[in-house]
PDB file of C-alpha atoms and ligand atoms in Angstrom:
ATOM      1  CA  UNK A  26     -24.769 -32.326 -59.138  1.00 52.00           C
ATOM      2  CA  UNK A  27     -21.437 -32.416 -60.934  1.00 57.00           C
ATOM      3  CA  UNK A  28     -20.548 -28.752 -60.807  1.00 77.00           C
ATOM      4  CA  UNK A  29     -21.798 -27.860 -57.359  1.00 94.00           C
ATOM      5  CA  UNK A  30     -19.267 -26.293 -55.057  1.00 97.00           C
ATOM      6  CA  UNK A  31     -18.764 -28.055 -51.761  1.00 97.00           C
ATOM      7  CA  UNK A  32     -17.015 -26.906 -48.627  1.00 98.00           C
ATOM      8  CA  UNK A  33     -14.527 -29.433 -47.295  1.00 98.00           C
ATOM      9  CA  UNK A  34     -12.110 -29.486 -44.393  1.00 98.00           C
ATOM     10  CA  UNK A  35      -8.868 -31.399 -44.804  1.00 98.00           C
ATOM     11  CA  UNK A  36      -5.637 -31.533 -42.873  1.00 98.00           C
ATOM     12  CA  UNK A  37      -2.645 -31.693 -45.173  1.00 98.00           C
ATOM     13  CA  UNK A  38       0.764 -32.354 -43.663  1.00 98.00           C
ATOM     14  CA  UNK A  39      -0.497 -31.103 -40.309  1.00 97.00           C
ATOM     15  CA  UNK A  40      -2.072 -27.900 -41.643  1.00 98.00           C
ATOM     16  CA  UNK A  41      -5.861 -27.518 -41.644  1.00 98.00           C
ATOM     17  CA  UNK A  42      -7.543 -26.176 -44.746  1.00 98.00           C
ATOM     18  CA  UNK A  43     -11.174 -25.260 -45.251  1.00 98.00           C
ATOM     19  CA  UNK A  44     -11.834 -24.863 -48.927  1.00 97.00           C
ATOM     20  CA  UNK A  45     -14.489 -24.742 -51.586  1.00 98.00           C
ATOM     21  CA  UNK A  46     -14.049 -27.410 -54.234  1.00 98.00           C
ATOM     22  CA  UNK A  47     -16.160 -28.589 -57.112  1.00 97.00           C
ATOM     23  CA  UNK A  48     -18.031 -31.774 -56.316  1.00 97.00           C
ATOM     24  CA  UNK A  49     -16.231 -33.383 -59.245  1.00 97.00           C
ATOM     25  CA  UNK A  50     -12.741 -32.155 -58.258  1.00 98.00           C
ATOM     26  CA  UNK A  51     -10.103 -34.838 -57.867  1.00 98.00           C
ATOM     27  CA  UNK A  52      -7.915 -34.838 -54.792  1.00 98.00           C
ATOM     28  CA  UNK A  53      -4.815 -34.776 -57.019  1.00 98.00           C
ATOM     29  CA  UNK A  54      -5.915 -31.479 -58.596  1.00 98.00           C
ATOM     30  CA  UNK A  55      -6.777 -29.914 -55.271  1.00 98.00           C
ATOM     31  CA  UNK A  56      -3.368 -30.847 -53.863  1.00 98.00           C
ATOM     32  CA  UNK A  57      -1.361 -29.769 -56.903  1.00 98.00           C
ATOM     33  CA  UNK A  58      -3.312 -26.788 -58.162  1.00 98.00           C
ATOM     34  CA  UNK A  59      -5.187 -25.345 -55.186  1.00 98.00           C
ATOM     35  CA  UNK A  60      -2.562 -26.068 -52.526  1.00 98.00           C
ATOM     36  CA  UNK A  61       0.492 -25.950 -54.802  1.00 98.00           C
ATOM     37  CA  UNK A  62       1.842 -29.286 -53.596  1.00 98.00           C
ATOM     38  CA  UNK A  63       3.438 -30.423 -56.828  1.00 98.00           C
ATOM     39  CA  UNK A  64       5.357 -33.277 -55.237  1.00 98.00           C
ATOM     40  CA  UNK A  65       2.354 -35.510 -55.808  1.00 98.00           C
ATOM     41  CA  UNK A  66       2.819 -36.620 -59.412  1.00 98.00           C
ATOM     42  CA  UNK A  67       0.320 -37.027 -62.190  1.00 98.00           C
ATOM     43  CA  UNK A  68       1.248 -40.096 -64.165  1.00 98.00           C
ATOM     44  CA  UNK A  69      -1.400 -42.174 -65.898  1.00 98.00           C
ATOM     45  CA  UNK A  70      -4.361 -40.297 -64.383  1.00 97.00           C
ATOM     46  CA  UNK A  71      -6.251 -43.592 -64.425  1.00 97.00           C
ATOM     47  CA  UNK A  72      -5.379 -45.336 -61.180  1.00 98.00           C
ATOM     48  CA  UNK A  73      -2.751 -47.539 -62.817  1.00 98.00           C
ATOM     49  CA  UNK A  74       0.717 -46.220 -61.939  1.00 98.00           C
ATOM     50  CA  UNK A  75       0.764 -45.073 -58.300  1.00 98.00           C
ATOM     51  CA  UNK A  76       2.612 -41.824 -59.005  1.00 98.00           C
ATOM     52  CA  UNK A  77      -0.203 -39.847 -57.368  1.00 98.00           C
ATOM     53  CA  UNK A  78      -0.188 -41.879 -54.117  1.00 98.00           C
ATOM     54  CA  UNK A  79      -0.798 -39.944 -50.918  1.00 98.00           C
ATOM     55  CA  UNK A  80      -1.741 -41.137 -47.449  1.00 98.00           C
ATOM     56  CA  UNK A  81      -5.321 -40.661 -46.297  1.00 98.00           C
ATOM     57  CA  UNK A  82      -5.561 -41.202 -42.551  1.00 98.00           C
ATOM     58  CA  UNK A  83      -2.331 -43.152 -42.886  1.00 98.00           C
ATOM     59  CA  UNK A  84      -3.350 -45.438 -45.736  1.00 98.00           C
ATOM     60  CA  UNK A  85      -2.178 -45.115 -49.344  1.00 98.00           C
ATOM     61  CA  UNK A  86      -4.751 -43.891 -51.851  1.00 98.00           C
ATOM     62  CA  UNK A  87      -4.566 -42.899 -55.497  1.00 98.00           C
ATOM     63  CA  UNK A  88      -5.374 -39.209 -55.553  1.00 98.00           C
ATOM     64  CA  UNK A  89      -6.068 -39.221 -59.311  1.00 98.00           C
ATOM     65  CA  UNK A  90      -9.184 -41.310 -58.824  1.00 98.00           C
ATOM     66  CA  UNK A  91     -10.311 -40.014 -55.439  1.00 98.00           C
ATOM     67  CA  UNK A  92     -12.735 -37.116 -55.237  1.00 98.00           C
ATOM     68  CA  UNK A  93     -11.597 -34.321 -52.975  1.00 98.00           C
ATOM     69  CA  UNK A  94     -14.945 -34.516 -51.170  1.00 98.00           C
ATOM     70  CA  UNK A  95     -14.066 -38.091 -50.194  1.00 98.00           C
ATOM     71  CA  UNK A  96     -11.163 -36.668 -48.212  1.00 98.00           C
ATOM     72  CA  UNK A  97     -13.404 -34.333 -46.210  1.00 98.00           C
ATOM     73  CA  UNK A  98     -12.565 -34.532 -42.527  1.00 98.00           C
ATOM     74  CA  UNK A  99      -9.458 -36.616 -43.124  1.00 98.00           C
ATOM     75  CA  UNK A 100      -5.724 -36.243 -42.669  1.00 98.00           C
ATOM     76  CA  UNK A 101      -3.577 -36.315 -45.781  1.00 98.00           C
ATOM     77  CA  UNK A 102       0.153 -36.778 -46.002  1.00 98.00           C
ATOM     78  CA  UNK A 103       1.923 -35.821 -49.216  1.00 98.00           C
ATOM     79  CA  UNK A 104       5.606 -36.152 -49.963  1.00 98.00           C
ATOM     80  CA  UNK A 105       6.092 -32.562 -48.773  1.00 98.00           C
ATOM     81  CA  UNK A 106       5.081 -33.741 -45.302  1.00 98.00           C
ATOM     82  CA  UNK A 107       7.403 -36.716 -45.058  1.00 97.00           C
ATOM     83  CA  UNK A 108      10.644 -35.085 -43.973  1.00 96.00           C
ATOM     84  CA  UNK A 109      11.118 -33.409 -40.604  1.00 87.00           C
ATOM     85  CA  UNK A 110      12.014 -29.732 -40.339  1.00 87.00           C
ATOM     86  CA  UNK A 111      15.741 -30.300 -40.497  1.00 91.00           C
ATOM     87  CA  UNK A 112      16.180 -33.844 -41.657  1.00 95.00           C
ATOM     88  CA  UNK A 113      14.967 -36.259 -44.250  1.00 97.00           C
ATOM     89  CA  UNK A 114      12.757 -39.182 -43.310  1.00 97.00           C
ATOM     90  CA  UNK A 115      14.747 -42.429 -42.844  1.00 97.00           C
ATOM     91  CA  UNK A 116      13.084 -43.781 -45.993  1.00 98.00           C
ATOM     92  CA  UNK A 117      14.331 -40.815 -47.976  1.00 98.00           C
ATOM     93  CA  UNK A 118      17.843 -41.292 -46.581  1.00 98.00           C
ATOM     94  CA  UNK A 119      17.728 -44.971 -47.473  1.00 98.00           C
ATOM     95  CA  UNK A 120      16.476 -44.291 -51.005  1.00 98.00           C
ATOM     96  CA  UNK A 121      19.417 -41.961 -51.527  1.00 98.00           C
ATOM     97  CA  UNK A 122      21.898 -44.398 -49.995  1.00 98.00           C
ATOM     98  CA  UNK A 123      20.685 -47.307 -52.131  1.00 98.00           C
ATOM     99  CA  UNK A 124      20.252 -45.345 -55.352  1.00 97.00           C
ATOM    100  CA  UNK A 125      16.555 -46.228 -55.297  1.00 98.00           C
ATOM    101  CA  UNK A 126      15.485 -42.969 -56.917  1.00 97.00           C
ATOM    102  CA  UNK A 127      16.641 -42.495 -60.474  1.00 97.00           C
ATOM    103  CA  UNK A 128      14.409 -40.220 -62.547  1.00 98.00           C
ATOM    104  CA  UNK A 129      12.418 -39.733 -59.340  1.00 97.00           C
ATOM    105  CA  UNK A 130       8.989 -39.623 -60.910  1.00 98.00           C
ATOM    106  CA  UNK A 131       7.666 -42.631 -59.012  1.00 98.00           C
ATOM    107  CA  UNK A 132       9.557 -41.764 -55.844  1.00 98.00           C
ATOM    108  CA  UNK A 133       7.007 -39.661 -53.917  1.00 98.00           C
ATOM    109  CA  UNK A 134       4.317 -42.295 -54.312  1.00 98.00           C
ATOM    110  CA  UNK A 135       6.770 -45.098 -53.653  1.00 98.00           C
ATOM    111  CA  UNK A 136       7.967 -43.466 -50.433  1.00 98.00           C
ATOM    112  CA  UNK A 137       4.439 -42.947 -49.161  1.00 98.00           C
ATOM    113  CA  UNK A 138       3.425 -46.543 -49.889  1.00 98.00           C
ATOM    114  CA  UNK A 139       6.570 -47.653 -48.076  1.00 98.00           C
ATOM    115  CA  UNK A 140       5.825 -45.384 -45.137  1.00 98.00           C
ATOM    116  CA  UNK A 141       2.330 -46.834 -44.791  1.00 98.00           C
ATOM    117  CA  UNK A 142       3.860 -50.307 -44.786  1.00 98.00           C
ATOM    118  CA  UNK A 143       6.501 -49.553 -42.165  1.00 98.00           C
ATOM    119  CA  UNK A 144       3.967 -47.792 -39.951  1.00 98.00           C
ATOM    120  CA  UNK A 145       1.961 -51.022 -39.830  1.00 98.00           C
ATOM    121  CA  UNK A 146       4.756 -53.537 -40.181  1.00 98.00           C
ATOM    122  CA  UNK A 147       8.124 -52.231 -38.971  1.00 97.00           C
ATOM    123  CA  UNK A 148      10.045 -55.336 -40.069  1.00 96.00           C
ATOM    124  CA  UNK A 149       8.595 -56.427 -43.401  1.00 98.00           C
ATOM    125  CA  UNK A 150       9.883 -59.341 -45.420  1.00 97.00           C
ATOM    126  CA  UNK A 151      10.908 -58.736 -49.031  1.00 97.00           C
ATOM    127  CA  UNK A 152       7.649 -60.194 -50.251  1.00 98.00           C
ATOM    128  CA  UNK A 153       5.643 -57.872 -48.009  1.00 98.00           C
ATOM    129  CA  UNK A 154       7.560 -54.885 -49.359  1.00 98.00           C
ATOM    130  CA  UNK A 155       7.004 -56.092 -52.900  1.00 98.00           C
ATOM    131  CA  UNK A 156       3.298 -56.405 -52.171  1.00 98.00           C
ATOM    132  CA  UNK A 157       3.081 -52.961 -50.541  1.00 98.00           C
ATOM    133  CA  UNK A 158       4.626 -51.225 -53.559  1.00 98.00           C
ATOM    134  CA  UNK A 159       2.942 -53.400 -56.161  1.00 98.00           C
ATOM    135  CA  UNK A 160       0.699 -50.506 -57.200  1.00 98.00           C
ATOM    136  CA  UNK A 161       3.646 -48.153 -57.694  1.00 98.00           C
ATOM    137  CA  UNK A 162       5.246 -48.568 -61.093  1.00 98.00           C
ATOM    138  CA  UNK A 163       8.900 -47.720 -61.617  1.00 98.00           C
ATOM    139  CA  UNK A 164      10.352 -47.806 -65.083  1.00 97.00           C
ATOM    140  CA  UNK A 165      13.926 -47.076 -63.966  1.00 97.00           C
ATOM    141  CA  UNK A 166      15.160 -49.138 -61.058  1.00 94.00           C
ATOM    142  CA  UNK A 167      13.994 -52.711 -61.501  1.00 94.00           C
ATOM    143  CA  UNK A 168      12.663 -52.518 -57.895  1.00 97.00           C
ATOM    144  CA  UNK A 169      15.593 -54.348 -56.270  1.00 97.00           C
ATOM    145  CA  UNK A 170      17.159 -51.113 -55.025  1.00 98.00           C
ATOM    146  CA  UNK A 171      13.805 -49.868 -53.786  1.00 98.00           C
ATOM    147  CA  UNK A 172      13.229 -53.046 -51.803  1.00 98.00           C
ATOM    148  CA  UNK A 173      16.756 -52.805 -50.360  1.00 98.00           C
ATOM    149  CA  UNK A 174      16.097 -49.194 -49.387  1.00 98.00           C
ATOM    150  CA  UNK A 175      12.841 -49.991 -47.606  1.00 98.00           C
ATOM    151  CA  UNK A 176      14.598 -52.809 -45.714  1.00 98.00           C
ATOM    152  CA  UNK A 177      17.428 -50.480 -44.798  1.00 97.00           C
ATOM    153  CA  UNK A 178      14.983 -47.884 -43.452  1.00 98.00           C
ATOM    154  CA  UNK A 179      13.160 -50.592 -41.513  1.00 97.00           C
ATOM    155  CA  UNK A 180      16.375 -51.769 -39.873  1.00 92.00           C
ATOM    156  CA  UNK A 181      17.257 -48.175 -38.989  1.00 83.00           C
TER     157      UNK A 181
HETATM  158  S1  LIG B  13      -1.580 -40.864 -61.781  1.00 84.37           S
HETATM  159 FE1  LIG B  13      -2.810 -41.830 -60.312  1.00 84.37          FE
HETATM  160  S2  LIG B  13      -2.402 -43.940 -60.543  1.00 84.37           S
HETATM  161 FE2  LIG B  13      -1.309 -42.993 -62.158  1.00 84.37          FE
HETATM  162  S1  LIG B  14      12.901 -43.811 -60.531  1.00 84.37           S
HETATM  163 FE1  LIG B  14      12.141 -43.369 -62.537  1.00 84.37          FE
HETATM  164  S2  LIG B  14      10.175 -44.238 -62.547  1.00 84.37           S
HETATM  165 FE2  LIG B  14      11.004 -44.888 -60.679  1.00 84.37          FE
END
């Protein structure tokens, strides 16, 4: 039933959480409101823009249309978990170097989609990068800088 409370166990950025969530709770709300991880952005709220992208067991998902209960037992990576303790992730460095983040609203989701790509395909062609980020809308950059940044990160 919609308003039942359900106990779920999720690992977020390497930290295990056992929590009670409403059966109807969206993963985006649990991440942002219950866990305070505001780096995951709420854009369209309808599965259209990619701003809310996180990784679920390494694969990109749209947290605005995924129920938190669907993440039970899974590992989640949000943008807060991308960098190391003392250094940025190579993708973050490359985005800075290439000017691929402008207003930055799409950037967390974009970076996570790119990470999922590079984890599976360390040397992607431009078209493969374009495909991997096709669900992440950016109204600022025109995508060319983003694609350059992902290539740069891939090349190390
Ligand atoms: S906020 Fe989830 S796809 Fe737009
Ligand atoms: S940098 Fe502004 S939406 Fe992508």
